[in-house]
Coordinates of C-alpha atoms in Angstrom, one line a residue:
M237 CA 51.9 3.6 101.4
S238 CA 53.3 0.2 102.5
A239 CA 51.9 -3.4 101.7
P240 CA 49.5 -4.5 104.1
G241 CA 50.9 -5.7 107.5
A242 CA 54.3 -3.7 106.7
R243 CA 53.5 -0.9 109.1
T244 CA 53.4 -0.2 112.8
G245 CA 50.2 0.0 114.7
A246 CA 50.4 3.8 114.7
E247 CA 50.0 3.7 110.9
T248 CA 47.2 1.6 110.4
E249 CA 45.4 4.6 108.9
D250 CA 41.7 3.3 108.5
D251 CA 41.4 0.3 110.8
L252 CA 39.8 0.8 114.1
D253 CA 42.2 1.0 117.0
V254 CA 41.3 -0.8 120.5
E255 CA 39.4 2.2 121.9
E256 CA 37.3 2.6 118.7
A257 CA 36.6 -1.2 118.4
L258 CA 35.5 -1.3 122.1
A259 CA 33.4 1.8 121.5
L260 CA 31.8 0.1 118.3
V261 CA 30.9 -3.0 120.4
Q262 CA 29.4 -0.9 123.1
S263 CA 27.2 0.9 120.5
H264 CA 26.2 -2.4 118.7
P265 CA 25.9 -5.0 121.5
E266 CA 24.7 -7.7 118.8
A267 CA 28.4 -7.6 117.7
R268 CA 29.7 -8.7 121.1
P269 CA 30.9 -12.4 121.3
G270 CA 28.0 -14.6 123.0
H271 CA 25.3 -12.1 122.6
R272 CA 22.0 -13.3 121.8
P273 CA 19.5 -11.5 119.6
G274 CA 16.7 -10.1 121.6
S275 CA 18.5 -9.8 125.0
P276 CA 17.8 -6.8 127.1
S277 CA 21.2 -5.2 126.0
A278 CA 20.4 -5.6 122.3
A279 CA 20.4 -2.6 120.1
P280 CA 18.8 -2.3 116.7
S281 CA 21.0 -2.4 113.6
G282 CA 22.2 1.0 112.8
A283 CA 21.3 2.4 116.2
R284 CA 23.2 5.4 117.4
P285 CA 25.4 5.5 120.6
A286 CA 23.5 6.7 123.7
A287 CA 24.7 10.4 123.4
S288 CA 23.5 10.7 120.0
S289 CA 20.1 8.9 120.2
A290 CA 19.3 11.4 122.8
G291 CA 19.6 14.1 120.4
N292 CA 22.9 15.3 121.7
P293 CA 25.6 14.1 119.5
P294 CA 29.1 14.2 120.7
P295 CA 30.7 17.5 120.0
S296 CA 32.6 17.8 116.9
P297 CA 36.1 19.4 116.7
G298 CA 36.6 22.6 114.7
P299 CA 39.3 23.3 112.4
G300 CA 42.9 23.2 113.5
Q301 CA 42.1 20.9 116.3
G302 CA 44.4 18.2 114.6
G303 CA 44.0 15.1 112.6
A304 CA 43.3 11.5 113.2
P305 CA 46.6 10.0 112.5
A306 CA 48.6 9.3 115.7
S307 CA 50.8 12.0 117.2
S308 CA 54.6 11.5 117.8
S309 CA 53.7 10.4 121.3
G310 CA 51.6 7.5 119.9
R311 CA 48.1 9.3 121.2
R312 CA 45.3 9.6 118.8
H313 CA 43.4 12.8 118.7
R314 CA 40.1 13.8 116.8
G315 CA 40.0 15.2 113.3
T316 CA 38.2 18.0 111.9
A317 CA 34.4 17.3 111.5
W318 CA 33.6 16.1 107.9
P319 CA 31.3 19.1 106.9
E320 CA 33.6 21.6 108.3
A321 CA 36.5 20.1 106.5
R322 CA 34.5 20.7 103.4
A323 CA 34.0 23.8 104.2
V324 CA 37.6 24.7 105.0
A325 CA 38.5 23.3 101.4
V326 CA 36.0 25.7 99.7
R327 CA 37.3 28.8 101.7
A328 CA 40.8 27.8 100.6
G329 CA 40.0 27.7 97.1
T330 CA 37.9 30.9 97.2
R331 CA 40.9 32.7 99.1
A332 CA 43.4 31.6 96.4
G333 CA 41.8 34.2 94.3
H334 CA 40.2 35.1 91.0
R335 CA 41.4 33.1 88.1
E336 CA 41.7 34.9 84.8
P337 CA 39.4 33.5 82.1
V338 CA 40.7 32.6 78.7
S339 CA 38.9 32.4 75.3
V340 CA 38.5 28.6 74.4
P341 CA 37.2 27.3 71.0
L342 CA 34.0 25.4 71.2
D343 CA 35.7 22.0 70.8
A344 CA 38.0 22.5 73.6
V345 CA 35.6 23.9 76.1
L346 CA 33.7 20.7 77.3
G347 CA 33.9 20.5 81.3
L348 CA 35.1 24.0 81.7
T349 CA 33.1 26.6 83.8
L350 CA 31.6 29.8 81.9
A351 CA 33.3 32.8 83.0
A352 CA 30.8 35.0 81.4
P353 CA 27.0 34.7 80.7
L354 CA 26.0 33.1 77.6
D355 CA 23.7 35.8 75.8
A356 CA 22.2 35.0 72.4
L357 CA 23.9 36.8 69.5
T358 CA 21.0 36.2 67.0
D359 CA 17.4 35.1 67.1
L360 CA 16.7 31.4 67.5
P361 CA 15.5 30.4 65.1
P362 CA 17.0 33.1 62.9
F363 CA 13.9 33.1 60.5
D364 CA 10.6 31.3 60.1
T365 CA 11.4 27.6 59.4
S366 CA 9.5 24.5 58.4
A367 CA 9.1 22.1 61.1
M368 CA 8.0 19.3 58.9
D369 CA 8.5 18.0 55.3
G370 CA 5.6 18.9 53.3
W371 CA 4.1 22.0 51.6
A372 CA 4.3 25.9 52.7
V373 CA 0.5 26.9 51.8
A374 CA -1.1 30.3 51.6
G375 CA -4.7 30.8 52.3
P376 CA -7.3 28.3 52.2
G377 CA -7.1 25.1 49.8
P378 CA -7.0 23.8 47.3
W379 CA -3.8 25.2 46.4
T380 CA -1.9 25.2 43.1
V381 CA 1.7 24.0 43.7
R382 CA 4.8 25.8 42.4
D383 CA 7.2 23.6 40.3
E384 CA 10.2 24.4 42.4
G385 CA 10.4 23.6 46.0
V386 CA 12.2 25.1 48.8
L387 CA 15.3 23.3 50.6
A388 CA 17.1 24.0 54.0
G389 CA 20.1 26.3 53.5
H390 CA 18.8 28.1 50.2
A391 CA 18.2 31.7 49.7
E392 CA 14.9 33.3 50.7
P393 CA 12.3 32.2 48.6
A394 CA 9.8 34.2 46.7
P395 CA 6.4 35.2 48.6
L396 CA 3.2 32.9 48.2
V397 CA -0.1 34.2 47.4
D398 CA -3.3 33.0 48.3
G399 CA -4.1 29.6 46.9
E400 CA -0.4 28.9 46.1
A401 CA 1.8 26.0 47.8
V402 CA 5.3 25.0 47.5
R403 CA 7.2 22.1 48.6
I404 CA 9.1 22.7 51.7
A405 CA 12.1 20.6 53.4
T406 CA 12.4 20.4 57.2
G407 CA 14.6 23.5 58.4
A408 CA 14.0 25.4 55.2
R409 CA 13.0 29.0 55.3
V410 CA 9.3 29.5 55.1
P411 CA 8.2 31.8 52.3
A412 CA 6.7 35.2 53.2
D413 CA 3.1 35.3 53.6
A414 CA 2.6 31.4 54.0
T415 CA -0.3 30.7 56.4
A416 CA 1.1 27.0 57.4
V417 CA 2.9 24.0 56.5
L418 CA 1.0 21.2 55.5
R419 CA 2.6 17.8 56.5
S420 CA 3.3 15.4 53.4
E421 CA 1.1 12.8 54.8
H422 CA -1.8 15.3 55.2
G423 CA -1.9 16.5 51.6
R424 CA -3.3 14.8 48.3
G425 CA -3.3 15.9 44.8
D426 CA -6.3 15.9 42.3
A427 CA -6.4 15.3 38.5
Q428 CA -5.7 18.9 37.9
G429 CA -2.6 18.8 39.9
R430 CA -4.1 21.0 42.8
L431 CA -3.3 20.0 46.4
H432 CA -6.0 19.3 48.7
P433 CA -5.7 18.9 52.8
A434 CA -6.7 15.8 54.2
R435 CA -7.7 17.6 57.5
E436 CA -8.2 20.9 58.9
V437 CA -5.2 23.4 58.5
V438 CA -4.6 25.7 61.3
P439 CA -2.6 29.0 60.7
G440 CA 0.7 28.8 62.0
Q441 CA 1.0 24.8 62.2
D442 CA 4.3 23.3 61.8
I443 CA 6.2 26.8 61.3
R444 CA 8.9 27.4 63.8
P445 CA 8.6 31.3 64.1
R446 CA 11.6 33.6 64.1
G447 CA 12.9 34.2 67.8
Q448 CA 10.6 31.2 69.2
E449 CA 13.6 30.0 71.5
C450 CA 15.2 33.4 72.1
R451 CA 15.7 36.8 70.9
S452 CA 19.3 38.4 70.1
G453 CA 20.5 39.5 73.5
D454 CA 18.4 37.2 75.7
R455 CA 20.4 35.6 78.7
L456 CA 20.5 31.9 77.8
L457 CA 22.9 30.7 80.6
P458 CA 24.6 32.4 83.5
A459 CA 28.3 32.6 84.4
G460 CA 29.4 29.8 86.2
T461 CA 27.7 26.9 84.2
V462 CA 29.6 23.9 83.4
A463 CA 30.1 23.4 79.7
T464 CA 28.4 20.1 79.0
P465 CA 27.6 18.7 75.5
A466 CA 24.3 20.2 75.3
V467 CA 25.6 23.8 76.5
L468 CA 28.2 23.4 73.4
G469 CA 25.3 22.9 71.1
L470 CA 23.2 25.9 72.5
A471 CA 26.3 28.1 72.1
A472 CA 26.9 27.1 68.6
A473 CA 23.3 27.8 67.6
A474 CA 23.4 31.1 69.3
G475 CA 26.3 32.2 67.3
Y476 CA 29.4 31.5 69.4
D477 CA 32.8 30.3 68.1
T478 CA 34.5 30.6 71.3
L479 CA 33.6 30.9 74.8
A480 CA 35.0 32.8 77.9
A481 CA 35.9 30.2 80.6
V482 CA 37.7 29.5 83.7
P483 CA 40.9 27.5 82.9
R484 CA 41.5 24.0 84.5
P485 CA 43.8 24.3 87.6
R486 CA 46.8 22.1 87.1
V487 CA 47.2 19.2 89.6
D488 CA 50.3 17.2 90.2
V489 CA 49.8 13.6 91.7
L490 CA 52.4 12.0 93.8
V491 CA 52.1 8.4 94.6
L492 CA 54.3 7.5 97.5
G493 CA 55.7 4.3 98.6
D494 CA 58.5 1.7 98.2
E495 CA 56.0 -1.2 98.0
L496 CA 54.1 -0.1 94.5
L497 CA 54.3 -1.9 91.2
G498 CA 53.3 -0.2 88.2
T499 CA 52.7 -3.4 86.1
G500 CA 52.3 -7.2 86.6
L501 CA 51.2 -9.3 89.5
P502 CA 51.8 -8.7 93.1
H503 CA 54.9 -10.5 94.3
D504 CA 57.4 -10.6 97.3
G505 CA 55.6 -8.2 99.3
L506 CA 54.9 -5.7 96.5
I507 CA 51.5 -4.7 95.6
R508 CA 49.9 -2.9 92.4
D509 CA 49.5 0.8 92.3
A510 CA 45.9 1.3 92.2
L511 CA 45.9 5.1 92.6
G512 CA 48.2 6.0 89.9
P513 CA 45.7 4.8 87.1
M514 CA 42.7 6.1 89.0
L515 CA 43.4 9.6 90.4
P516 CA 44.3 11.6 87.1
P517 CA 41.0 10.9 85.1
W518 CA 38.8 11.4 88.6
L519 CA 40.6 14.7 89.1
R520 CA 40.0 15.7 85.4
A521 CA 36.4 14.9 85.8
M522 CA 36.3 17.3 88.7
G523 CA 37.7 20.0 86.6
A524 CA 41.5 19.7 86.8
E525 CA 44.3 19.4 84.3
T526 CA 46.6 16.7 85.4
G527 CA 50.0 15.6 83.9
G528 CA 51.8 12.3 84.6
V529 CA 51.9 10.6 87.7
E530 CA 55.3 10.8 89.7
R531 CA 56.0 7.6 92.0
V532 CA 58.1 8.8 95.0
G533 CA 59.6 6.1 97.1
D534 CA 59.6 6.4 101.0
D535 CA 62.4 8.8 101.0
A536 CA 62.1 12.3 102.7
E537 CA 64.4 14.0 100.4
A538 CA 62.8 12.7 97.3
L539 CA 59.3 13.9 98.6
H540 CA 60.8 17.3 99.4
R541 CA 62.2 17.6 95.9
A542 CA 58.9 16.6 94.4
I543 CA 56.7 18.9 96.3
T544 CA 59.1 22.0 96.2
G545 CA 59.7 21.4 92.5
S546 CA 56.0 21.2 91.4
R547 CA 54.5 24.4 90.0
A548 CA 51.0 23.0 90.0
E549 CA 48.2 24.9 91.8
L550 CA 47.3 21.7 93.8
V551 CA 49.8 18.9 94.6
V552 CA 48.0 15.5 95.6
T553 CA 50.0 13.0 97.4
T554 CA 48.9 9.5 98.4
G555 CA 50.0 7.6 101.4
G556 CA 52.6 8.9 104.0
T557 CA 50.0 11.1 106.0
A558 CA 50.0 9.1 109.1
A559 CA 53.0 9.0 111.7
G560 CA 55.1 6.0 111.1
P561 CA 58.9 5.8 110.4
V562 CA 58.3 6.2 106.6
D563 CA 55.5 8.7 106.6
H564 CA 57.2 11.9 105.6
V565 CA 54.1 14.0 104.4
H566 CA 54.0 16.1 107.8
P567 CA 57.7 16.4 108.4
T568 CA 58.1 17.8 104.8
L569 CA 55.3 20.1 105.2
R570 CA 56.7 21.5 108.5
R571 CA 60.2 21.7 106.8
I572 CA 58.8 24.0 103.9
G573 CA 56.8 26.1 106.4
A574 CA 53.2 25.1 105.1
E575 CA 50.0 25.9 106.8
L576 CA 47.9 23.1 107.9
L577 CA 44.4 24.1 107.1
V578 CA 43.0 20.5 107.9
D579 CA 45.0 17.8 110.0
G580 CA 42.7 14.7 109.8
V581 CA 39.1 14.4 109.4
A582 CA 36.4 12.7 111.5
V583 CA 35.5 10.3 108.5
R584 CA 35.9 6.7 107.7
P585 CA 37.5 5.7 105.6
G586 CA 40.2 8.2 105.2
H587 CA 40.6 10.1 108.4
P588 CA 44.4 10.9 108.1
M589 CA 43.8 13.2 105.3
L590 CA 45.0 16.6 105.2
L591 CA 44.9 19.9 103.5
A592 CA 47.7 22.3 103.6
R593 CA 48.5 25.8 102.1
L594 CA 52.0 26.0 100.7
P595 CA 54.2 29.2 101.4
D596 CA 53.5 30.4 97.8
G597 CA 49.7 30.2 98.3
R598 CA 49.3 27.0 96.4
H599 CA 47.8 23.8 98.2
L600 CA 48.4 20.1 98.8
V601 CA 46.0 17.6 99.8
G602 CA 47.4 14.5 101.3
L603 CA 45.5 11.4 100.8
P604 CA 45.8 8.1 102.7
G605 CA 47.4 5.4 100.8
N606 CA 44.4 2.9 101.0
P607 CA 42.3 3.2 97.7
L608 CA 38.7 3.9 99.1
A609 CA 40.3 6.0 101.8
A610 CA 41.8 8.1 99.0
V611 CA 38.6 8.2 97.3
S612 CA 37.0 9.7 100.7
G613 CA 39.8 12.2 100.6
L614 CA 39.3 13.3 97.0
L615 CA 35.6 13.9 97.8
T616 CA 36.1 15.5 101.2
L617 CA 38.8 18.0 100.4
A618 CA 39.8 17.8 96.8
E619 CA 36.6 18.1 95.2
P620 CA 35.3 21.3 97.2
L621 CA 38.8 22.9 96.7
L622 CA 38.6 22.4 92.9
R623 CA 35.1 23.4 92.7
A624 CA 36.1 26.7 94.3
L625 CA 39.1 27.3 91.9
T626 CA 37.0 26.4 89.0
A627 CA 34.1 28.6 90.1
R628 CA 31.6 25.5 89.6
P629 CA 28.3 25.6 91.3
V630 CA 27.4 24.0 94.6
P631 CA 25.7 20.8 93.9
E632 CA 22.2 20.7 95.3
P633 CA 22.1 18.4 98.2
Y634 CA 19.8 15.4 98.1
T635 CA 18.8 12.3 100.1
L636 CA 17.4 8.9 99.5
P637 CA 16.4 6.3 101.8
L638 CA 18.7 3.4 102.4
G639 CA 17.7 -0.1 101.2
D640 CA 19.6 -1.6 104.1
A641 CA 21.0 -0.7 107.4
V642 CA 24.4 0.5 107.7
Q643 CA 26.7 0.2 110.8
G644 CA 28.1 3.3 111.6
H645 CA 31.5 4.4 113.4
P646 CA 30.8 5.5 116.9
R647 CA 32.1 9.1 116.5
D648 CA 32.8 9.7 112.8
T649 CA 30.9 10.0 109.6
R650 CA 31.2 7.2 107.3
L651 CA 31.1 7.3 103.5
V652 CA 29.9 4.0 102.0
P653 CA 29.4 3.0 98.2
V654 CA 25.8 2.7 97.3
V655 CA 23.9 2.0 94.0
L656 CA 20.5 3.8 93.1
R657 CA 17.7 1.6 92.6
G658 CA 14.5 3.3 92.2
D659 CA 14.1 5.6 95.2
R660 CA 16.4 3.8 97.1
A661 CA 20.2 3.7 97.9
L662 CA 21.5 0.2 98.2
P663 CA 24.8 0.0 100.4
L664 CA 27.5 -2.2 98.7
R665 CA 29.3 -4.9 100.3
Y666 CA 33.0 -4.2 99.6
N667 CA 33.6 -1.0 101.4
G668 CA 36.7 -1.5 103.5
P669 CA 39.4 1.3 103.1
A670 CA 41.7 -0.9 101.0
M671 CA 38.8 -2.1 98.6
L672 CA 37.8 -0.7 95.2
R673 CA 35.4 -3.4 94.3
G674 CA 32.4 -1.6 95.8
I675 CA 33.2 2.0 94.6
A676 CA 33.8 0.6 91.1
A677 CA 30.2 -0.4 90.7
A678 CA 28.9 2.5 92.9
D679 CA 26.7 5.5 91.7
A680 CA 27.3 7.4 94.7
L681 CA 28.6 7.7 98.5
A682 CA 26.2 7.5 101.3
V683 CA 27.0 10.0 104.1
V684 CA 26.4 7.9 107.2
P685 CA 26.3 9.9 110.5
P686 CA 28.3 8.6 113.6
G687 CA 26.3 5.7 115.0
G688 CA 24.9 4.4 111.8
A689 CA 21.8 4.3 109.8
R690 CA 18.7 2.3 109.8
S691 CA 17.0 0.8 106.6
G692 CA 14.7 3.2 105.1
Q693 CA 16.4 6.2 106.8
E694 CA 16.9 9.3 104.5
T695 CA 20.7 9.7 103.9
E696 CA 22.6 12.4 102.1
L697 CA 24.5 11.2 99.0
L698 CA 27.5 12.2 97.0
D699 CA 27.1 11.7 93.4
L700 CA 30.2 10.3 91.5
P701 CA 31.4 12.5 88.7
W702 CA 30.5 10.1 85.8
A703 CA 27.0 9.3 87.5
T704 CA 25.6 12.8 87.6
G705 CA 24.8 13.3 84.1
G706 CA 26.5 16.5 83.8
I707 CA 30.0 16.0 82.7
G708 CA 30.4 12.3 82.5
V709 CA 32.3 12.2 79.2
C710 CA 35.0 15.0 80.6
F711 CA 37.8 12.6 81.4
T712 CA 40.3 13.9 78.8

């Protein structure tokens, strides 16, 4: 990764080249200098190229057709289609093989995937309990009230007989032969000390019967469930102290580039490293375990040492995936005999991303150096790979209509930050490959097909880890 403007034209990873810019103008004549709205050549905002609007989108290359970065000859070639790249990442994680489950205490299992079904070890509730503060009563009223009440956590109280009542607290064990629980606000005493109901008493009212939620041995949750706070509470109530879970895969993060600062303001051509602080918590939210960030300069030998010295199941690099003089990722992968599974993806931003299988079966995801492009790479390649490694369920795809038109790339998918407002996804303005302002405010990324999308068009959304409600607290 280099400071803006420091690299050659072949390495401008996410800007349109001349061919792409011309294609975009041809697809959107309203963007052409001198074009007047309403002229015969005008196309509606978000219109698709002619081939796509006719129902025949341009053919998408399959895996192995090469990536979007410039080749050594300076020619560009198409990347793997975006959906296929995600599928390749899932297959790579699945092929990596079964990961042995570990027994994890409840206070440490948050965010992990259950490796075994959660079956109840007890009835829930384990005995009849009171749902309210009041009196446990037997038979029709009025009732004679016992002197001693029943509190939660105490031993089983003596049975009641008809015409008898006893003070009871919420959660306390209901005495045998009790008919119902009369709420405190629904009972009154008389001069003789007897209890009268203020309304009709229905047998069983405000009693939680034993086994109401489940019986011992009932299947509560399947294997593959992500342990959320609610899952931990259910497991504890069902009698568990530990759970069998799929361990987090280890991920090492290598941030590449001589131009990056770890602290302070940009100066003298140096810029702040935005990816070092961002990637580890994002990867943890996707189910990984990460250590520190290693910064590696634009040095081929240093990159070789960092990759070959890692023992993580996944290595994530940032920058250096194009074909410029200091882009060393491809040469290093060739040097160590890695297999390129995805070499460029037809997606904007982020098309020079890559996925490689290292000689020992581990994997490397190469992200572009621009921040939003790196986010695109995370969600395109790292997230599906980690989902397969951690046995997480595939999220249910969903769509929402766009609140505004989104201009598309002529050939590639676009990922655009959006906020969700009611039943609409509103595109955010700051969506350039080097920008984080949009994604920092976003709830999701809209998957915009080649050619763009019109206002109101149903569009697939990718939720961000902290916006799904499932494991939003799992950053550590």
